[in-house]
Amino acid sequence: MSPTSTTLRRTGTLAALTLAGVLAAAGAASAHVTVHPESYAKGATDGVLSFRVPNEEDTASTTKVQVFLPTDHPVLGVLVTPQAGWTAKVTTTKLKKPVKTDDGTITDAVSEITWTGGRIRHGEFQDFDVAFGQLPDDTGRLSFKTLQTYSDGSVVRWIEEAKAGADEPENPAPALTLTAEGAGAEASNGSGGAAGSDADPAAPSSASSSKDTKESTASDTADDSTARSLGTAGLVVGVLGLIAAGFALARGRNARS
């Protein structure tokens, strides 16, 4: 085999492996189960959390989704939004530490929501909306461990928690950041404060706030998808440049010989 052929073969192999790695990484990054919005104010009231579940399998559909809510920092007043084709089962648990509110002491809270009966096919995603009465005010982060079951029986466990300063885990649990009251755009969702506080006459209605939240979430998601697409495109261009450089090197050697 000539030196030129050897160079071309090695360049092509390296380029193919690099491109495959880039595309695999891009696909994995976009297949995570996530919660939207990504942040709320501590103690926020009367809001909505949307769990976005994409299908990451080529030959199987998602047929079951289980979201586990934390009970050490419970989410109070949970209500499930009906989803066409899906049936929701809500499980409540007795709290080890009851929560005192203006409406009384809460001793039970939702610990699990399971959706079954529907299908999320390849290239599709489903948003599962959950309304809440009040978020905890004694923590800065909530993790919602999730199990995603496919029609072929396989289960993806989105249960790993990200650690500060470390790379994102392979199967991260959906996480919600709780900010100091009044900090960040999401702090305005719901009242964001203690129950019974005076309402601002100039504040938008609950329906308007919910609409603004969804529009903001859609915008953030679009921006994130665009950034990932541009990053992937840049890497692909780099790989193509590597291929071109390999061919140029091979032609130069051939000409000298």
mmCIF file of C-alpha atoms in Angstrom:
data_model
loop_
_atom_site.group_PDB
_atom_site.id
_atom_site.type_symbol
_atom_site.label_atom_id
_atom_site.label_comp_id
_atom_site.label_asym_id
_atom_site.label_seq_id
_atom_site.Cartn_x
_atom_site.Cartn_y
_atom_site.Cartn_z
ATOM 1 C CA MET A 1 0.000 0.000 0.000
ATOM 2 C CA SER A 2 1.365 3.432 -0.984
ATOM 3 C CA PRO A 3 2.181 6.127 1.627
ATOM 4 C CA THR A 4 -0.565 8.269 0.088
ATOM 5 C CA SER A 5 -3.212 5.580 0.556
ATOM 6 C CA THR A 6 -2.075 4.943 4.118
ATOM 7 C CA THR A 7 -2.309 8.647 4.983
ATOM 8 C CA LEU A 8 -5.767 8.945 3.466
ATOM 9 C CA ARG A 9 -6.999 5.876 5.296
ATOM 10 C CA ARG A 10 -5.698 7.076 8.655
ATOM 11 C CA THR A 11 -7.129 10.559 8.134
ATOM 12 C CA GLY A 12 -10.518 9.186 7.155
ATOM 13 C CA THR A 13 -10.622 6.831 10.140
ATOM 14 C CA LEU A 14 -9.702 9.595 12.600
ATOM 15 C CA ALA A 15 -12.247 11.957 11.088
ATOM 16 C CA ALA A 16 -15.005 9.345 11.221
ATOM 17 C CA LEU A 17 -14.304 8.530 14.865
ATOM 18 C CA THR A 18 -14.173 12.210 15.815
ATOM 19 C CA LEU A 19 -17.422 12.995 13.986
ATOM 20 C CA ALA A 20 -19.177 10.026 15.585
ATOM 21 C CA GLY A 21 -18.085 11.197 19.024
ATOM 22 C CA VAL A 22 -19.316 14.732 18.354
ATOM 23 C CA LEU A 23 -22.742 13.573 17.179
ATOM 24 C CA ALA A 24 -23.105 11.115 20.061
ATOM 25 C CA ALA A 25 -22.237 13.792 22.609
ATOM 26 C CA ALA A 26 -24.705 16.224 21.050
ATOM 27 C CA GLY A 27 -27.475 13.610 21.119
ATOM 28 C CA ALA A 28 -26.798 12.657 24.738
ATOM 29 C CA ALA A 29 -26.819 16.291 25.852
ATOM 30 C CA SER A 30 -30.273 16.888 24.406
ATOM 31 C CA ALA A 31 -31.883 13.668 25.684
ATOM 32 C CA HIS A 32 -31.971 14.472 29.403
ATOM 33 C CA VAL A 33 -35.194 14.709 31.374
ATOM 34 C CA THR A 34 -35.402 18.301 32.626
ATOM 35 C CA VAL A 35 -37.662 20.535 34.731
ATOM 36 C CA HIS A 36 -38.824 23.984 33.623
ATOM 37 C CA PRO A 37 -38.407 26.694 34.647
ATOM 38 C CA GLU A 38 -34.942 25.957 36.009
ATOM 39 C CA SER A 39 -35.396 28.219 39.045
ATOM 40 C CA TYR A 40 -38.011 29.645 41.382
ATOM 41 C CA ALA A 41 -37.876 31.831 44.480
ATOM 42 C CA LYS A 42 -37.684 30.065 47.824
ATOM 43 C CA GLY A 43 -41.150 29.648 49.274
ATOM 44 C CA ALA A 44 -42.826 30.573 45.967
ATOM 45 C CA THR A 45 -46.550 29.825 45.853
ATOM 46 C CA ASP A 46 -49.109 28.908 43.198
ATOM 47 C CA GLY A 47 -46.779 27.982 40.340
ATOM 48 C CA VAL A 48 -46.228 25.250 37.764
ATOM 49 C CA LEU A 49 -43.326 22.868 37.163
ATOM 50 C CA SER A 50 -43.071 21.212 33.754
ATOM 51 C CA PHE A 51 -41.120 17.959 33.428
ATOM 52 C CA ARG A 52 -39.883 17.569 29.858
ATOM 53 C CA VAL A 53 -39.303 13.962 28.785
ATOM 54 C CA PRO A 54 -37.678 13.357 25.369
ATOM 55 C CA ASN A 55 -37.459 9.942 23.716
ATOM 56 C CA GLU A 56 -33.824 8.921 23.228
ATOM 57 C CA GLU A 57 -34.372 5.479 21.666
ATOM 58 C CA ASP A 58 -34.575 4.810 17.919
ATOM 59 C CA THR A 59 -36.617 1.620 18.133
ATOM 60 C CA ALA A 60 -38.699 1.996 21.319
ATOM 61 C CA SER A 61 -41.254 4.417 22.739
ATOM 62 C CA THR A 62 -41.442 5.825 26.251
ATOM 63 C CA THR A 63 -44.487 4.282 27.948
ATOM 64 C CA LYS A 64 -44.013 5.152 31.614
ATOM 65 C CA VAL A 65 -42.591 8.110 33.524
ATOM 66 C CA GLN A 66 -42.073 8.175 37.296
ATOM 67 C CA VAL A 67 -41.091 11.418 39.012
ATOM 68 C CA PHE A 68 -40.086 11.266 42.681
ATOM 69 C CA LEU A 69 -40.591 14.430 44.721
ATOM 70 C CA PRO A 70 -38.338 15.085 47.729
ATOM 71 C CA THR A 71 -39.934 14.618 51.149
ATOM 72 C CA ASP A 72 -37.113 16.099 53.231
ATOM 73 C CA HIS A 73 -37.965 19.449 51.609
ATOM 74 C CA PRO A 74 -41.529 18.751 50.431
ATOM 75 C CA VAL A 75 -43.448 20.486 47.673
ATOM 76 C CA LEU A 76 -46.877 21.315 49.061
ATOM 77 C CA GLY A 77 -50.280 21.375 47.375
ATOM 78 C CA VAL A 78 -49.304 19.325 44.327
ATOM 79 C CA LEU A 79 -51.892 18.991 41.523
ATOM 80 C CA VAL A 80 -51.397 17.122 38.253
ATOM 81 C CA THR A 81 -52.478 18.598 34.926
ATOM 82 C CA PRO A 82 -54.364 16.038 32.777
ATOM 83 C CA GLN A 83 -52.365 14.876 29.749
ATOM 84 C CA ALA A 84 -54.170 13.467 26.722
ATOM 85 C CA GLY A 85 -53.571 9.721 26.483
ATOM 86 C CA TRP A 86 -51.828 9.507 29.867
ATOM 87 C CA THR A 87 -53.104 8.432 33.281
ATOM 88 C CA ALA A 88 -51.438 9.917 36.369
ATOM 89 C CA LYS A 89 -51.140 8.105 39.704
ATOM 90 C CA VAL A 90 -50.231 10.320 42.665
ATOM 91 C CA THR A 91 -48.619 8.775 45.764
ATOM 92 C CA THR A 92 -48.494 10.637 49.082
ATOM 93 C CA THR A 93 -46.179 9.984 52.022
ATOM 94 C CA LYS A 94 -46.338 10.894 55.693
ATOM 95 C CA LEU A 95 -43.661 13.472 56.416
ATOM 96 C CA LYS A 96 -41.020 12.758 59.049
ATOM 97 C CA LYS A 97 -41.055 16.458 59.873
ATOM 98 C CA PRO A 98 -44.468 18.166 59.508
ATOM 99 C CA VAL A 99 -44.517 21.576 57.839
ATOM 100 C CA LYS A 100 -46.254 24.505 59.533
ATOM 101 C CA THR A 101 -48.117 26.897 57.250
ATOM 102 C CA ASP A 102 -50.595 29.734 57.712
ATOM 103 C CA ASP A 103 -53.329 27.236 56.865
ATOM 104 C CA GLY A 104 -52.226 24.708 59.468
ATOM 105 C CA THR A 105 -49.697 21.914 59.872
ATOM 106 C CA ILE A 106 -49.062 19.692 56.851
ATOM 107 C CA THR A 107 -48.293 16.071 57.709
ATOM 108 C CA ASP A 108 -48.494 14.456 54.246
ATOM 109 C CA ALA A 109 -47.042 15.399 50.860
ATOM 110 C CA VAL A 110 -46.825 13.962 47.353
ATOM 111 C CA SER A 111 -43.743 11.763 46.990
ATOM 112 C CA GLU A 112 -44.265 10.221 43.542
ATOM 113 C CA ILE A 113 -46.197 10.822 40.333
ATOM 114 C CA THR A 114 -46.414 8.043 37.735
ATOM 115 C CA TRP A 115 -47.729 8.580 34.213
ATOM 116 C CA THR A 116 -48.728 5.573 32.089
ATOM 117 C CA GLY A 117 -50.896 4.770 29.069
ATOM 118 C CA GLY A 118 -49.342 7.114 26.540
ATOM 119 C CA ARG A 119 -46.399 6.937 24.164
ATOM 120 C CA ILE A 120 -43.483 9.228 23.407
ATOM 121 C CA ARG A 121 -42.041 8.086 20.083
ATOM 122 C CA HIS A 122 -38.619 8.617 18.540
ATOM 123 C CA GLY A 123 -37.986 12.293 17.827
ATOM 124 C CA GLU A 124 -40.763 13.418 20.202
ATOM 125 C CA PHE A 125 -41.007 14.765 23.738
ATOM 126 C CA GLN A 126 -43.786 15.230 26.272
ATOM 127 C CA ASP A 127 -44.230 17.943 28.908
ATOM 128 C CA PHE A 128 -45.855 16.783 32.148
ATOM 129 C CA ASP A 129 -47.156 19.809 34.075
ATOM 130 C CA VAL A 130 -47.446 19.798 37.866
ATOM 131 C CA ALA A 131 -48.977 22.687 39.811
ATOM 132 C CA PHE A 132 -47.828 23.391 43.358
ATOM 133 C CA GLY A 133 -49.189 25.378 46.279
ATOM 134 C CA GLN A 134 -45.856 26.191 47.895
ATOM 135 C CA LEU A 135 -42.158 25.409 47.452
ATOM 136 C CA PRO A 136 -39.848 24.927 50.449
ATOM 137 C CA ASP A 137 -37.913 27.912 51.742
ATOM 138 C CA ASP A 138 -35.199 26.011 53.633
ATOM 139 C CA THR A 139 -33.072 24.717 50.751
ATOM 140 C CA GLY A 140 -31.431 26.057 47.609
ATOM 141 C CA ARG A 141 -31.988 23.090 45.302
ATOM 142 C CA LEU A 142 -34.566 20.382 44.677
ATOM 143 C CA SER A 143 -33.782 17.186 42.764
ATOM 144 C CA PHE A 144 -36.579 15.171 41.176
ATOM 145 C CA LYS A 145 -35.279 11.657 40.516
ATOM 146 C CA THR A 146 -37.017 10.196 37.475
ATOM 147 C CA LEU A 147 -37.406 6.744 35.929
ATOM 148 C CA GLN A 148 -38.162 6.509 32.196
ATOM 149 C CA THR A 149 -39.482 3.148 30.964
ATOM 150 C CA TYR A 150 -39.514 2.115 27.298
ATOM 151 C CA SER A 151 -41.743 -0.240 25.336
ATOM 152 C CA ASP A 152 -38.891 -2.790 25.077
ATOM 153 C CA GLY A 153 -38.697 -3.002 28.884
ATOM 154 C CA SER A 154 -35.529 -0.947 29.320
ATOM 155 C CA VAL A 155 -35.432 1.694 32.066
ATOM 156 C CA VAL A 156 -33.314 4.843 32.172
ATOM 157 C CA ARG A 157 -32.696 6.074 35.710
ATOM 158 C CA TRP A 158 -32.328 9.854 35.813
ATOM 159 C CA ILE A 159 -31.221 9.892 39.448
ATOM 160 C CA GLU A 160 -27.659 11.234 39.598
ATOM 161 C CA GLU A 161 -27.151 14.559 41.332
ATOM 162 C CA ALA A 162 -24.663 17.079 39.963
ATOM 163 C CA LYS A 163 -21.841 18.124 42.294
ATOM 164 C CA ALA A 164 -20.313 21.602 42.411
ATOM 165 C CA GLY A 165 -17.186 21.856 40.279
ATOM 166 C CA ALA A 166 -17.692 18.398 38.729
ATOM 167 C CA ASP A 167 -18.759 17.427 35.219
ATOM 168 C CA GLU A 168 -22.427 16.782 34.592
ATOM 169 C CA PRO A 169 -23.263 13.138 35.410
ATOM 170 C CA GLU A 170 -24.334 10.770 32.659
ATOM 171 C CA ASN A 171 -27.921 10.470 33.924
ATOM 172 C CA PRO A 172 -28.634 13.668 35.871
ATOM 173 C CA ALA A 173 -31.841 14.058 37.860
ATOM 174 C CA PRO A 174 -34.005 17.060 36.905
ATOM 175 C CA ALA A 175 -33.058 19.852 39.312
ATOM 176 C CA LEU A 176 -34.734 23.080 40.369
ATOM 177 C CA THR A 177 -32.696 25.949 41.824
ATOM 178 C CA LEU A 178 -34.375 27.903 44.602
ATOM 179 C CA THR A 179 -33.153 31.474 44.782
ATOM 180 C CA ALA A 180 -33.364 34.104 47.503
ATOM 181 C CA GLU A 181 -36.735 35.829 47.483
ATOM 182 C CA GLY A 182 -36.813 38.505 44.795
ATOM 183 C CA ALA A 183 -33.640 37.254 43.070
ATOM 184 C CA GLY A 184 -33.925 36.251 39.423
ATOM 185 C CA ALA A 185 -36.740 36.509 36.910
ATOM 186 C CA GLU A 186 -38.555 33.407 38.184
ATOM 187 C CA ALA A 187 -38.917 34.976 41.652
ATOM 188 C CA SER A 188 -42.038 36.744 40.368
ATOM 189 C CA ASN A 189 -43.771 33.453 39.539
ATOM 190 C CA GLY A 190 -46.526 32.974 42.090
ATOM 191 C CA SER A 191 -46.261 35.231 45.135
ATOM 192 C CA GLY A 192 -42.653 34.207 45.868
ATOM 193 C CA GLY A 193 -43.243 35.092 49.513
ATOM 194 C CA ALA A 194 -45.120 34.038 52.602
ATOM 195 C CA ALA A 195 -48.775 33.167 52.324
ATOM 196 C CA GLY A 196 -51.136 35.984 53.216
ATOM 197 C CA SER A 197 -48.855 38.829 51.996
ATOM 198 C CA ASP A 198 -50.523 41.845 50.385
ATOM 199 C CA ALA A 199 -51.023 41.520 46.634
ATOM 200 C CA ASP A 200 -49.662 44.165 44.282
ATOM 201 C CA PRO A 201 -52.559 45.632 42.269
ATOM 202 C CA ALA A 202 -50.181 46.228 39.356
ATOM 203 C CA ALA A 203 -48.978 42.625 39.290
ATOM 204 C CA PRO A 204 -50.188 40.392 36.417
ATOM 205 C CA SER A 205 -52.885 37.816 37.074
ATOM 206 C CA SER A 206 -51.994 34.169 37.760
ATOM 207 C CA ALA A 207 -53.023 33.214 34.210
ATOM 208 C CA SER A 208 -50.838 35.987 32.771
ATOM 209 C CA SER A 209 -47.897 34.970 34.973
ATOM 210 C CA SER A 210 -48.257 31.350 33.853
ATOM 211 C CA LYS A 211 -48.320 32.431 30.215
ATOM 212 C CA ASP A 212 -45.244 34.620 30.654
ATOM 213 C CA THR A 213 -43.440 31.758 32.399
ATOM 214 C CA LYS A 214 -44.146 29.329 29.551
ATOM 215 C CA GLU A 215 -43.095 31.897 26.921
ATOM 216 C CA SER A 216 -39.875 32.562 28.837
ATOM 217 C CA THR A 217 -39.234 28.833 29.167
ATOM 218 C CA ALA A 218 -39.814 28.286 25.443
ATOM 219 C CA SER A 219 -37.411 31.140 24.649
ATOM 220 C CA ASP A 220 -34.752 29.756 26.996
ATOM 221 C CA THR A 221 -35.156 26.279 25.500
ATOM 222 C CA ALA A 222 -34.852 27.647 21.961
ATOM 223 C CA ASP A 223 -31.723 29.624 22.898
ATOM 224 C CA ASP A 224 -30.202 26.548 24.518
ATOM 225 C CA SER A 225 -30.988 24.383 21.476
ATOM 226 C CA THR A 226 -29.521 27.026 19.164
ATOM 227 C CA ALA A 227 -26.322 27.224 21.203
ATOM 228 C CA ARG A 228 -25.950 23.431 21.157
ATOM 229 C CA SER A 229 -26.595 23.316 17.424
ATOM 230 C CA LEU A 230 -24.012 26.016 16.736
ATOM 231 C CA GLY A 231 -21.487 24.270 18.951
ATOM 232 C CA THR A 232 -22.072 20.956 17.190
ATOM 233 C CA ALA A 233 -21.846 22.627 13.780
ATOM 234 C CA GLY A 234 -18.534 24.193 14.767
ATOM 235 C CA LEU A 235 -17.120 20.828 15.794
ATOM 236 C CA VAL A 236 -18.309 19.234 12.561
ATOM 237 C CA VAL A 237 -16.636 22.006 10.556
ATOM 238 C CA GLY A 238 -13.437 21.314 12.482
ATOM 239 C CA VAL A 239 -13.643 17.638 11.563
ATOM 240 C CA LEU A 240 -14.156 18.504 7.893
ATOM 241 C CA GLY A 241 -11.125 20.768 8.120
ATOM 242 C CA LEU A 242 -9.128 17.831 9.461
ATOM 243 C CA ILE A 243 -10.209 15.718 6.508
ATOM 244 C CA ALA A 244 -9.242 18.451 4.043
ATOM 245 C CA ALA A 245 -5.849 18.851 5.703
ATOM 246 C CA GLY A 246 -5.248 15.110 5.423
ATOM 247 C CA PHE A 247 -6.036 15.075 1.717
ATOM 248 C CA ALA A 248 -3.824 18.111 1.120
ATOM 249 C CA LEU A 249 -0.933 16.420 2.940
ATOM 250 C CA ALA A 250 -1.438 13.272 0.929
ATOM 251 C CA ARG A 251 -1.471 15.165 -2.389
ATOM 252 C CA GLY A 252 1.709 17.029 -1.408
ATOM 253 C CA ARG A 253 3.527 13.806 -0.643
ATOM 254 C CA ASN A 254 2.303 12.281 -3.887
ATOM 255 C CA ALA A 255 3.509 15.269 -5.897
ATOM 256 C CA ARG A 256 6.989 15.146 -4.320
ATOM 257 C CA SER A 257 7.244 11.446 -5.088
#
